[in-house]
PDB file of C-alpha atoms in Angstrom:
ATOM      1  CA  ILE A1170      33.049  11.190 -19.473  1.00  0.00           C
ATOM      2  CA  PHE A1171      31.637  14.426 -18.112  1.00  0.00           C
ATOM      3  CA  TYR A1172      28.917  16.107 -20.151  1.00  0.00           C
ATOM      4  CA  GLY A1173      26.218  18.700 -19.600  1.00  0.00           C
ATOM      5  CA  ASN A1174      24.362  21.709 -20.864  1.00  0.00           C
ATOM      6  CA  VAL A1175      22.668  24.826 -19.547  1.00  0.00           C
ATOM      7  CA  ALA A1176      19.916  25.417 -22.088  1.00  0.00           C
ATOM      8  CA  LYS A1177      17.751  28.470 -21.362  1.00  0.00           C
ATOM      9  CA  ALA A1178      18.521  29.116 -17.707  1.00  0.00           C
ATOM     10  CA  PHE A1179      20.871  27.856 -15.003  1.00  0.00           C
ATOM     11  CA  ARG A1180      17.824  26.485 -13.153  1.00  0.00           C
ATOM     12  CA  GLU A1181      15.860  24.539 -15.739  1.00  0.00           C
ATOM     13  CA  SER A1182      12.157  23.783 -15.661  1.00  0.00           C
ATOM     14  CA  LYS A1183      10.803  20.245 -15.291  1.00  0.00           C
ATOM     15  CA  ASP A1184      10.783  19.792 -19.077  1.00  0.00           C
ATOM     16  CA  HIS A1185      14.395  20.961 -19.558  1.00  0.00           C
ATOM     17  CA  GLU A1186      13.435  22.889 -22.720  1.00  0.00           C
ATOM     18  CA  GLY A1187      16.280  23.115 -25.210  1.00  0.00           C
ATOM     19  CA  ASN A1188      18.604  20.800 -23.311  1.00  0.00           C
ATOM     20  CA  PRO A1189      20.036  18.241 -25.752  1.00  0.00           C
ATOM     21  CA  PHE A1190      20.642  15.680 -22.971  1.00  0.00           C
ATOM     22  CA  TRP A1191      17.110  15.547 -21.534  1.00  0.00           C
ATOM     23  CA  TYR A1192      16.316  12.709 -23.936  1.00  0.00           C
ATOM     24  CA  GLN A1193      18.470  10.561 -21.607  1.00  0.00           C
ATOM     25  CA  GLY A1194      16.220  11.460 -18.686  1.00  0.00           C
ATOM     26  CA  LEU A1195      13.128  10.556 -20.684  1.00  0.00           C
ATOM     27  CA  VAL A1196      14.600   7.248 -21.861  1.00  0.00           C
ATOM     28  CA  PHE A1197      15.615   6.404 -18.290  1.00  0.00           C
ATOM     29  CA  ASN A1198      12.126   7.286 -17.026  1.00  0.00           C
ATOM     30  CA  ASP A1199      10.616   4.899 -19.608  1.00  0.00           C
ATOM     31  CA  PHE A1200      12.682   2.135 -18.006  1.00  0.00           C
ATOM     32  CA  VAL A1201      11.474   3.120 -14.519  1.00  0.00           C
ATOM     33  CA  LYS A1202       7.832   3.060 -15.678  1.00  0.00           C
ATOM     34  CA  SER A1203       8.324  -0.519 -16.895  1.00  0.00           C
ATOM     35  CA  LEU A1204       9.104  -1.688 -13.340  1.00  0.00           C
ATOM     36  CA  ASP A1205       6.425  -3.037 -11.025  1.00  0.00           C
ATOM     37  CA  GLY A1206       5.245  -1.052  -7.996  1.00  0.00           C
ATOM     38  CA  LYS A1207       7.592  -2.661  -5.457  1.00  0.00           C
ATOM     39  CA  GLN A1208      10.561  -2.163  -7.766  1.00  0.00           C
ATOM     40  CA  GLN A1209       9.607   1.493  -8.283  1.00  0.00           C
ATOM     41  CA  GLU A1210       9.452   1.941  -4.512  1.00  0.00           C
ATOM     42  CA  LYS A1211      12.896   0.392  -4.092  1.00  0.00           C
ATOM     43  CA  ILE A1212      14.466   2.507  -6.863  1.00  0.00           C
ATOM     44  CA  LEU A1213      13.422   5.748  -5.119  1.00  0.00           C
ATOM     45  CA  VAL A1214      15.904   6.302  -2.327  1.00  0.00           C
ATOM     46  CA  GLY A1215      15.544   8.628   0.612  1.00  0.00           C
ATOM     47  CA  ARG A1216      19.095   9.860   0.830  1.00  0.00           C
ATOM     48  CA  GLU A1217      21.164  12.433  -0.990  1.00  0.00           C
ATOM     49  CA  PRO A1218      22.712  11.497  -4.328  1.00  0.00           C
ATOM     50  CA  ARG A1219      26.464  11.161  -4.436  1.00  0.00           C
ATOM     51  CA  SER A1220      28.621  14.250  -4.066  1.00  0.00           C
ATOM     52  CA  GLU A1221      29.560  16.117  -7.212  1.00  0.00           C
ATOM     53  CA  LYS A1222      33.219  16.437  -6.294  1.00  0.00           C
ATOM     54  CA  PRO A1223      35.059  14.911  -9.283  1.00  0.00           C
ATOM     55  CA  SER A1224      36.868  12.275  -7.240  1.00  0.00           C
ATOM     56  CA  GLU A1225      33.662  11.224  -5.468  1.00  0.00           C
ATOM     57  CA  VAL A1226      31.247  11.307  -8.391  1.00  0.00           C
ATOM     58  CA  ILE A1227      33.214   8.650 -10.270  1.00  0.00           C
ATOM     59  CA  ALA A1228      34.194   6.615  -7.208  1.00  0.00           C
ATOM     60  CA  LYS A1229      33.089   3.054  -7.776  1.00  0.00           C
ATOM     61  CA  ARG A1230      31.678   1.770  -4.498  1.00  0.00           C
ATOM     62  CA  LYS A1231      31.593  -1.902  -3.650  1.00  0.00           C
ATOM     63  CA  THR A1232      29.195  -1.561  -0.706  1.00  0.00           C
ATOM     64  CA  ASP A1233      26.380   0.709   0.434  1.00  0.00           C
ATOM     65  CA  LEU A1234      24.939   1.026  -3.065  1.00  0.00           C
ATOM     66  CA  PRO A1235      21.485   2.636  -2.980  1.00  0.00           C
ATOM     67  CA  GLY A1236      18.359   1.627  -4.844  1.00  0.00           C
ATOM     68  CA  LEU A1237      17.242  -1.409  -6.782  1.00  0.00           C
ATOM     69  CA  ALA A1238      19.705  -4.260  -7.307  1.00  0.00           C
ATOM     70  CA  CYS A1239      19.761  -5.222 -10.984  1.00  0.00           C
ATOM     71  CA  ALA A1240      20.613  -8.799  -9.936  1.00  0.00           C
ATOM     72  CA  ASP A1241      17.014  -8.932  -8.625  1.00  0.00           C
ATOM     73  CA  LEU A1242      15.545  -7.974 -12.015  1.00  0.00           C
ATOM     74  CA  ALA A1243      14.110 -10.593 -14.328  1.00  0.00           C
ATOM     75  CA  LYS A1244      16.242 -11.330 -17.398  1.00  0.00           C
ATOM     76  CA  ASP A1245      13.862  -9.361 -19.663  1.00  0.00           C
ATOM     77  CA  GLN A1246      14.127  -6.369 -17.298  1.00  0.00           C
ATOM     78  CA  GLN A1247      17.926  -6.599 -17.343  1.00  0.00           C
ATOM     79  CA  ALA A1248      17.753  -6.657 -21.146  1.00  0.00           C
ATOM     80  CA  LYS A1249      15.507  -3.574 -21.061  1.00  0.00           C
ATOM     81  CA  LEU A1250      18.034  -1.744 -18.872  1.00  0.00           C
ATOM     82  CA  LEU A1251      20.830  -2.638 -21.307  1.00  0.00           C
ATOM     83  CA  GLU A1252      18.721  -1.340 -24.191  1.00  0.00           C
ATOM     84  CA  THR A1253      17.934   1.796 -22.156  1.00  0.00           C
ATOM     85  CA  MET A1254      21.643   2.438 -21.661  1.00  0.00           C
ATOM     86  CA  ARG A1255      22.306   1.838 -25.360  1.00  0.00           C
ATOM     87  CA  ARG A1256      19.615   4.401 -26.241  1.00  0.00           C
ATOM     88  CA  MET A1257      20.981   6.917 -23.742  1.00  0.00           C
ATOM     89  CA  PHE A1258      24.415   6.617 -25.389  1.00  0.00           C
ATOM     90  CA  ALA A1259      22.955   7.861 -28.706  1.00  0.00           C
ATOM     91  CA  CYS A1260      24.839  11.167 -28.470  1.00  0.00           C
ATOM     92  CA  PHE A1261      28.217   9.429 -28.478  1.00  0.00           C
ATOM     93  CA  ARG A1262      30.209   7.908 -31.360  1.00  0.00           C
ATOM     94  CA  ALA A1263      28.787   4.582 -32.567  1.00  0.00           C
ATOM     95  CA  ASP A1264      32.128   2.756 -32.210  1.00  0.00           C
ATOM     96  CA  ASP A1265      32.491   3.950 -28.605  1.00  0.00           C
ATOM     97  CA  VAL A1266      28.915   2.931 -27.804  1.00  0.00           C
ATOM     98  CA  ALA A1267      29.463  -0.528 -29.295  1.00  0.00           C
ATOM     99  CA  ALA A1268      32.703  -1.041 -27.339  1.00  0.00           C
ATOM    100  CA  THR A1269      31.147   0.203 -24.091  1.00  0.00           C
ATOM    101  CA  MET A1270      28.035  -1.956 -24.419  1.00  0.00           C
ATOM    102  CA  LYS A1271      30.186  -4.978 -25.342  1.00  0.00           C
ATOM    103  CA  ALA A1272      32.263  -4.478 -22.183  1.00  0.00           C
ATOM    104  CA  ILE A1273      29.134  -4.146 -20.033  1.00  0.00           C
ATOM    105  CA  GLU A1274      27.594  -7.271 -21.560  1.00  0.00           C
ATOM    106  CA  ASP A1275      30.748  -9.428 -21.738  1.00  0.00           C
ATOM    107  CA  ARG A1276      31.711  -8.660 -18.146  1.00  0.00           C
ATOM    108  CA  LYS A1277      28.107  -9.182 -16.945  1.00  0.00           C
ATOM    109  CA  ILE A1278      28.246  -5.791 -15.247  1.00  0.00           C
ATOM    110  CA  ILE A1279      24.450  -5.508 -15.343  1.00  0.00           C
ATOM    111  CA  GLU A1280      24.184  -8.051 -12.523  1.00  0.00           C
ATOM    112  CA  THR A1281      26.369  -5.908 -10.236  1.00  0.00           C
ATOM    113  CA  LEU A1282      24.546  -2.607 -10.792  1.00  0.00           C
ATOM    114  CA  PHE A1283      22.110  -0.723  -8.596  1.00  0.00           C
ATOM    115  CA  VAL A1284      19.673   1.850  -9.993  1.00  0.00           C
ATOM    116  CA  SER A1285      18.394   4.764  -7.926  1.00  0.00           C
ATOM    117  CA  CYS A1286      16.257   7.878  -8.340  1.00  0.00           C
ATOM    118  CA  TYR A1287      16.013  10.909  -6.086  1.00  0.00           C
ATOM    119  CA  GLY A1288      12.824  12.764  -5.162  1.00  0.00           C
ATOM    120  CA  GLY A1289      12.083  15.841  -3.090  1.00  0.00           C
ATOM    121  CA  ALA A1290      14.146  18.817  -4.218  1.00  0.00           C
ATOM    122  CA  TYR A1291      15.690  16.596  -6.916  1.00  0.00           C
ATOM    123  CA  ASP A1292      12.321  16.027  -8.643  1.00  0.00           C
ATOM    124  CA  ILE A1293      11.762  19.286 -10.505  1.00  0.00           C
ATOM    125  CA  GLY A1294       8.032  19.921 -10.672  1.00  0.00           C
ATOM    126  CA  SER A1295       7.299  17.079  -8.209  1.00  0.00           C
ATOM    127  CA  ASP A1296       6.007  15.108 -11.198  1.00  0.00           C
ATOM    128  CA  ARG A1297       7.790  11.792 -10.510  1.00  0.00           C
ATOM    129  CA  VAL A1298       9.672  12.169 -13.783  1.00  0.00           C
ATOM    130  CA  TRP A1299      13.062  11.622 -12.225  1.00  0.00           C
ATOM    131  CA  ASP A1300      15.556  14.384 -12.968  1.00  0.00           C
ATOM    132  CA  VAL A1301      18.345  12.883 -10.842  1.00  0.00           C
ATOM    133  CA  TRP A1302      19.319   9.218 -11.068  1.00  0.00           C
ATOM    134  CA  GLN A1303      22.283   6.879 -10.793  1.00  0.00           C
ATOM    135  CA  ILE A1304      23.237   3.526 -12.265  1.00  0.00           C
ATOM    136  CA  GLU A1305      26.233   2.279 -10.339  1.00  0.00           C
ATOM    137  CA  GLY A1306      28.227  -0.728  -9.291  1.00  0.00           C
ATOM    138  CA  PRO A1307      31.765  -1.767  -8.435  1.00  0.00           C
ATOM    139  CA  GLU A1308      32.970  -1.233 -12.039  1.00  0.00           C
ATOM    140  CA  MET A1309      30.682   1.488 -13.364  1.00  0.00           C
ATOM    141  CA  VAL A1310      29.037   4.779 -12.421  1.00  0.00           C
ATOM    142  CA  TRP A1311      26.480   6.673 -14.500  1.00  0.00           C
ATOM    143  CA  TYR A1312      25.331   9.721 -12.590  1.00  0.00           C
ATOM    144  CA  PHE A1313      22.711  11.973 -14.202  1.00  0.00           C
ATOM    145  CA  ARG A1314      21.837  15.201 -12.468  1.00  0.00           C
ATOM    146  CA  GLY A1315      19.063  17.267 -14.028  1.00  0.00           C
ATOM    147  CA  MET A1316      18.947  19.771 -11.215  1.00  0.00           C
ATOM    148  CA  PRO A1317      19.576  22.714 -11.487  1.00  0.00           C
ATOM    149  CA  HIS A1318      20.419  21.839 -15.103  1.00  0.00           C
ATOM    150  CA  ILE A1319      21.623  18.672 -16.806  1.00  0.00           C
ATOM    151  CA  HIS A1320      25.088  17.333 -16.299  1.00  0.00           C
ATOM    152  CA  GLY A1321      26.170  13.739 -16.243  1.00  0.00           C
ATOM    153  CA  TYR A1322      29.161  11.584 -15.481  1.00  0.00           C
ATOM    154  CA  PHE A1323      29.867   8.167 -16.917  1.00  0.00           C
ATOM    155  CA  HIS A1324      32.805   6.081 -15.730  1.00  0.00           C
ATOM    156  CA  LEU A1325      33.508   2.451 -16.626  1.00  0.00           C
ATOM    157  CA  ALA A1326      36.583   0.638 -15.338  1.00  0.00           C
ATOM    158  CA  ALA A1327      38.879  -0.256 -18.233  1.00  0.00           C
TER     159      ALA A1327
END
């Protein structure tokens, strides 16, 4: 799935006024705030996010995954990430959300995921409210880019 929106300007402000997908960024940032300090350090990576070329943005890597390994999260933190994803899917059809979440849970995909955030030029307003983030693993990629405006890609292996 590719989705996005340019709300008021091509280059949005840190609050992404009028962008109907910014709620996903806020929900994701709530998850990040629930992590301890060491986990928050690990989730912030010092490299560029993946390329936006269509073939590369949905490429499911098996190695060299950046960020925090979800296998290292406590079970309650894994459950919080699953709930975070469920909440971020709110803009999609309920049946599709249910089927997607069932696949993620049944296949235990959560344990293979890595979560990463990007600072510097990718943190609009330098406010540590992450505008660019990825949740990715060998079977799934969720790439959210809020810079210069919001667009996202979600790909789950069938």
